[in-house]
Short mmCIF file of C-alpha atoms in Angstrom, two decimals:
data_model
loop_
_atom_site.label_atom_id
_atom_site.label_comp_id
_atom_site.label_asym_id
_atom_site.label_seq_id
_atom_site.Cartn_x
_atom_site.Cartn_y
_atom_site.Cartn_z
CA ALA A 191 -68.29 31.37 -27.15
CA GLN A 192 -65.81 29.43 -25.30
CA LYS A 193 -62.61 27.81 -26.70
CA VAL A 194 -59.83 25.44 -25.69
CA THR A 195 -56.55 25.44 -27.53
CA GLN A 196 -54.00 22.58 -27.08
CA ALA A 197 -50.97 24.01 -28.97
CA GLN A 198 -49.03 20.82 -28.98
CA THR A 199 -50.27 18.33 -31.38
CA GLU A 200 -47.88 15.56 -30.67
CA ILE A 201 -45.23 15.01 -28.04
CA SER A 202 -42.82 11.90 -28.15
CA VAL A 203 -40.51 11.20 -25.13
CA VAL A 204 -38.49 8.26 -23.70
CA GLU A 205 -39.73 6.42 -20.76
CA LYS A 206 -39.16 8.14 -17.42
CA GLU A 207 -38.98 11.51 -18.90
CA ASP A 208 -41.37 14.03 -17.60
CA VAL A 209 -44.14 15.43 -19.97
CA THR A 210 -46.11 18.64 -19.76
CA LEU A 211 -49.20 19.25 -21.74
CA ASP A 212 -50.54 22.84 -22.24
CA CYS A 213 -53.96 23.97 -22.24
CA VAL A 214 -55.29 27.55 -22.81
CA TYR A 215 -58.89 28.39 -22.60
CA GLU A 216 -61.22 31.43 -23.34
CA THR A 217 -64.49 32.15 -21.49
CA ARG A 218 -66.56 35.17 -20.58
CA ASP A 219 -68.08 33.42 -17.67
CA THR A 220 -66.70 33.75 -14.04
CA THR A 221 -67.83 30.27 -13.24
CA TYR A 222 -66.59 27.53 -15.35
CA TYR A 223 -65.00 24.03 -15.01
CA LEU A 224 -62.01 22.57 -16.59
CA PHE A 225 -61.37 18.95 -17.22
CA TRP A 226 -58.51 16.65 -18.50
CA TYR A 227 -59.55 13.33 -20.16
CA LYS A 228 -57.27 10.61 -21.58
CA GLN A 229 -58.08 8.60 -24.78
CA PRO A 230 -56.03 5.40 -25.18
CA PRO A 231 -56.25 3.51 -28.56
CA SER A 232 -59.30 1.58 -27.41
CA GLY A 233 -61.28 4.99 -27.76
CA GLU A 234 -62.89 5.43 -24.58
CA LEU A 235 -62.30 8.85 -22.89
CA VAL A 236 -61.11 8.35 -19.48
CA PHE A 237 -61.74 11.22 -16.78
CA LEU A 238 -58.68 12.41 -15.07
CA ILE A 239 -59.59 15.64 -13.34
CA ARG A 240 -61.94 18.43 -12.94
CA ARG A 241 -61.20 22.05 -11.63
CA ASN A 242 -63.76 24.84 -10.89
CA SER A 243 -62.80 28.43 -11.61
CA PHE A 244 -62.59 29.44 -7.86
CA ASP A 245 -60.25 26.70 -7.03
CA GLU A 246 -56.77 27.52 -8.17
CA GLN A 247 -54.98 25.07 -5.97
CA ASN A 248 -52.60 22.87 -7.85
CA GLU A 249 -53.09 19.08 -7.36
CA ILE A 250 -50.91 16.04 -7.60
CA SER A 251 -52.25 12.61 -7.96
CA GLY A 252 -49.44 9.89 -8.27
CA ARG A 253 -47.44 10.71 -11.22
CA TYR A 254 -50.07 13.28 -12.49
CA SER A 255 -49.93 16.96 -11.55
CA TRP A 256 -52.13 19.91 -12.65
CA ASN A 257 -51.37 23.65 -12.72
CA PHE A 258 -54.23 26.06 -12.82
CA GLN A 259 -53.51 29.67 -13.42
CA LYS A 260 -56.57 31.79 -13.87
CA SER A 261 -54.48 34.92 -14.67
CA THR A 262 -53.08 33.22 -17.76
CA SER A 263 -56.12 31.17 -18.52
CA SER A 264 -54.17 28.05 -18.53
CA PHE A 265 -54.78 24.56 -17.01
CA ASN A 266 -51.49 22.60 -17.63
CA PHE A 267 -51.01 18.82 -16.96
CA THR A 268 -47.74 17.17 -16.18
CA ILE A 269 -46.90 13.36 -16.19
CA THR A 270 -43.93 12.68 -14.20
CA ALA A 271 -41.67 9.76 -14.93
CA SER A 272 -43.57 8.67 -18.01
CA GLN A 273 -44.38 5.13 -18.91
CA VAL A 274 -45.41 3.50 -22.07
CA VAL A 275 -49.06 2.99 -20.61
CA ASP A 276 -49.23 6.74 -20.63
CA SER A 277 -49.19 6.70 -24.47
CA ALA A 278 -52.63 8.11 -25.51
CA VAL A 279 -54.32 11.44 -26.68
CA TYR A 280 -54.98 13.80 -23.99
CA PHE A 281 -57.88 16.35 -24.13
CA CYS A 282 -58.51 19.42 -22.11
CA ALA A 283 -62.14 20.53 -21.92
CA LEU A 284 -63.97 23.42 -20.48
CA SER A 285 -67.69 23.59 -19.24
CA GLU A 286 -69.65 26.85 -18.54
CA ALA A 287 -72.53 24.92 -17.38
CA PHE A 288 -73.17 21.52 -15.91
CA TYR A 289 -73.63 19.83 -19.20
CA LYS A 290 -71.85 20.90 -22.38
CA LEU A 291 -68.11 20.13 -22.57
CA SER A 292 -65.98 22.05 -25.31
CA PHE A 293 -62.72 20.03 -25.96
CA GLY A 294 -59.51 21.17 -27.43
CA ALA A 295 -58.15 19.19 -30.33
CA GLY A 296 -55.99 16.92 -28.10
CA THR A 297 -52.25 16.15 -27.75
CA THR A 298 -51.14 12.77 -28.68
CA VAL A 299 -48.47 11.63 -26.18
CA THR A 300 -46.05 8.79 -27.21
CA VAL A 301 -43.78 7.18 -24.63
CA ARG A 302 -40.98 5.05 -26.18
CA ALA A 303 -39.41 2.24 -24.00
CA ASP B 34 -70.88 -0.57 -12.32
CA THR B 35 -70.39 -1.75 -15.87
CA GLY B 36 -69.73 1.63 -17.25
CA VAL B 37 -71.21 3.46 -20.40
CA SER B 38 -71.90 0.81 -23.19
CA GLN B 39 -72.20 1.74 -26.96
CA ASN B 40 -73.37 -0.61 -29.76
CA PRO B 41 -72.27 -1.25 -32.37
CA ARG B 42 -68.67 -0.48 -32.05
CA HIS B 43 -68.10 -0.18 -35.79
CA LYS B 44 -70.73 0.45 -38.58
CA ILE B 45 -70.04 0.67 -42.05
CA THR B 46 -72.86 1.89 -44.33
CA LYS B 47 -73.41 3.08 -47.80
CA ARG B 48 -74.44 6.67 -48.58
CA GLY B 49 -78.05 7.23 -48.35
CA GLN B 50 -78.80 4.40 -45.94
CA ASN B 51 -80.15 5.12 -42.37
CA VAL B 52 -78.11 3.95 -39.22
CA THR B 53 -79.15 3.76 -35.63
CA PHE B 54 -76.61 3.65 -32.59
CA ARG B 55 -77.41 2.53 -29.18
CA CYS B 56 -76.06 3.86 -25.79
CA ASP B 57 -76.66 2.33 -22.38
CA PRO B 58 -75.56 4.79 -19.72
CA ILE B 59 -74.17 4.12 -16.08
CA SER B 60 -77.61 2.73 -14.50
CA GLU B 61 -78.09 5.40 -11.91
CA HIS B 62 -77.16 8.37 -14.12
CA ASN B 63 -79.85 10.86 -14.95
CA ARG B 64 -78.13 12.64 -17.68
CA LEU B 65 -76.90 11.28 -21.24
CA TYR B 66 -74.89 13.22 -23.79
CA TRP B 67 -74.00 12.60 -27.41
CA TYR B 68 -70.74 13.81 -28.94
CA ARG B 69 -69.27 13.30 -32.37
CA GLN B 70 -65.35 13.05 -33.07
CA THR B 71 -63.60 13.41 -36.32
CA LEU B 72 -60.06 12.25 -36.89
CA GLY B 73 -57.52 14.52 -35.11
CA GLN B 74 -60.20 16.57 -33.39
CA GLY B 75 -61.71 16.73 -29.90
CA PRO B 76 -65.38 15.50 -29.42
CA GLU B 77 -68.13 17.93 -30.23
CA PHE B 78 -71.30 18.14 -28.29
CA LEU B 79 -74.38 17.18 -30.19
CA THR B 80 -77.22 16.85 -27.63
CA TYR B 81 -78.20 15.77 -24.00
CA PHE B 82 -80.98 14.43 -22.00
CA GLN B 83 -82.09 14.90 -18.61
CA ASN B 84 -83.92 11.64 -17.86
CA GLU B 85 -86.20 11.27 -20.99
CA ALA B 86 -86.34 14.99 -21.77
CA GLN B 87 -83.82 16.37 -24.63
CA LEU B 88 -82.95 19.64 -23.29
CA GLU B 89 -80.51 21.08 -25.85
CA LYS B 90 -79.39 20.24 -29.44
CA SER B 91 -76.27 21.59 -31.07
CA ARG B 92 -76.57 23.29 -34.59
CA LEU B 93 -74.47 20.42 -35.56
CA LEU B 94 -77.38 18.23 -35.33
CA SER B 95 -78.98 18.42 -38.60
CA ASP B 96 -82.65 17.53 -39.40
CA ARG B 97 -81.29 14.03 -40.59
CA PHE B 98 -80.20 13.27 -36.91
CA SER B 99 -82.61 12.31 -34.22
CA ALA B 100 -81.91 11.12 -30.72
CA GLU B 101 -84.32 9.64 -28.19
CA ARG B 102 -84.18 8.51 -24.69
CA PRO B 103 -87.73 7.03 -24.31
CA LYS B 104 -87.67 5.63 -20.73
CA GLY B 105 -84.89 7.84 -19.38
CA SER B 106 -82.48 4.86 -19.52
CA PHE B 107 -80.83 3.84 -22.83
CA SER B 108 -80.62 6.23 -25.73
CA THR B 109 -80.57 5.77 -29.56
CA LEU B 110 -79.13 8.28 -32.09
CA GLU B 111 -80.34 7.80 -35.80
CA ILE B 112 -78.86 9.30 -38.73
CA GLN B 113 -81.11 9.23 -41.88
CA ARG B 114 -79.82 9.43 -45.52
CA THR B 115 -76.29 9.12 -44.42
CA GLU B 116 -73.60 11.21 -46.13
CA GLN B 117 -69.77 10.72 -46.26
CA GLY B 118 -69.42 13.66 -44.13
CA ASP B 119 -71.15 11.81 -41.38
CA SER B 120 -68.16 9.42 -41.09
CA ALA B 121 -66.94 10.00 -37.49
CA MET B 122 -66.81 8.39 -33.96
CA TYR B 123 -70.03 9.02 -32.15
CA LEU B 124 -69.47 9.09 -28.37
CA CYS B 125 -71.85 8.75 -25.65
CA ALA B 126 -71.49 9.85 -22.02
CA SER B 127 -73.57 9.91 -18.95
CA SER B 128 -73.49 11.75 -15.54
CA LEU B 129 -75.29 11.93 -12.26
CA ALA B 130 -76.49 15.53 -12.01
CA GLY B 131 -77.47 17.00 -8.55
CA ALA B 132 -76.56 16.84 -5.16
CA ALA B 133 -75.51 13.14 -5.39
CA ASP B 134 -72.66 14.03 -7.61
CA PRO B 135 -71.81 17.77 -7.19
CA LYS B 136 -68.90 17.37 -9.79
CA ASN B 137 -71.25 16.05 -12.30
CA ILE B 138 -68.50 14.31 -14.19
CA GLN B 139 -69.05 12.78 -17.58
CA TYR B 140 -68.17 9.31 -18.15
CA PHE B 141 -67.77 8.15 -21.78
CA GLY B 142 -68.30 5.05 -23.65
CA ALA B 143 -65.86 3.55 -26.19
CA GLY B 144 -67.87 5.06 -29.06
CA THR B 145 -69.52 3.86 -32.39
CA ARG B 146 -67.16 4.42 -35.30
CA LEU B 147 -69.29 5.18 -38.47
CA SER B 148 -67.93 4.72 -42.07
CA VAL B 149 -70.09 5.91 -44.96
CA LEU B 150 -68.89 4.74 -48.36
#
């Protein structure tokens, strides 16, 4: 069985501070995929990034960056210079096949002006 | 591309009643998924379709739940004899599986929030 743990339930920061969200996963498979989604108050899950288990290269996209470390089974997400619009619930998810996603419990990020 | 559409957005019903939700996926997507999300938790997988075929059902999907995708386009999720424990957000997602989209990313709708009184 696969499992995703997001240890941080809530994070509150002041605008322009950096925020790092932790994600630890468990799987027995050698091939798997990791995702981050954002869920704003409107409710719709917004796709942010997908990584496969063979690609440990870290990625930066604008103010977002991701650190994938297979040795520690972690896939952490950093928002640099946070903005109020970043306030949302962020979910880490794991997929062992091309269909079912297993989500963590989510981390609520609140960015105060 | 209008995104994944779900209707209704909110549904309030009395215990014991039947409810039906509809999901319209992104038009060219061949896969459609249903998830359930309770307060403070991440979404949990319920079932998915490849075109009109339902390929997997979670153990969470009791006999009171049924999903269909009759023509491989929109899908419906019906809950019979609703219980208070069915209160949740029901999310639909779609993806384009295969060579056309190797990443097979699931795109979600805004969900239907069900409240069973």
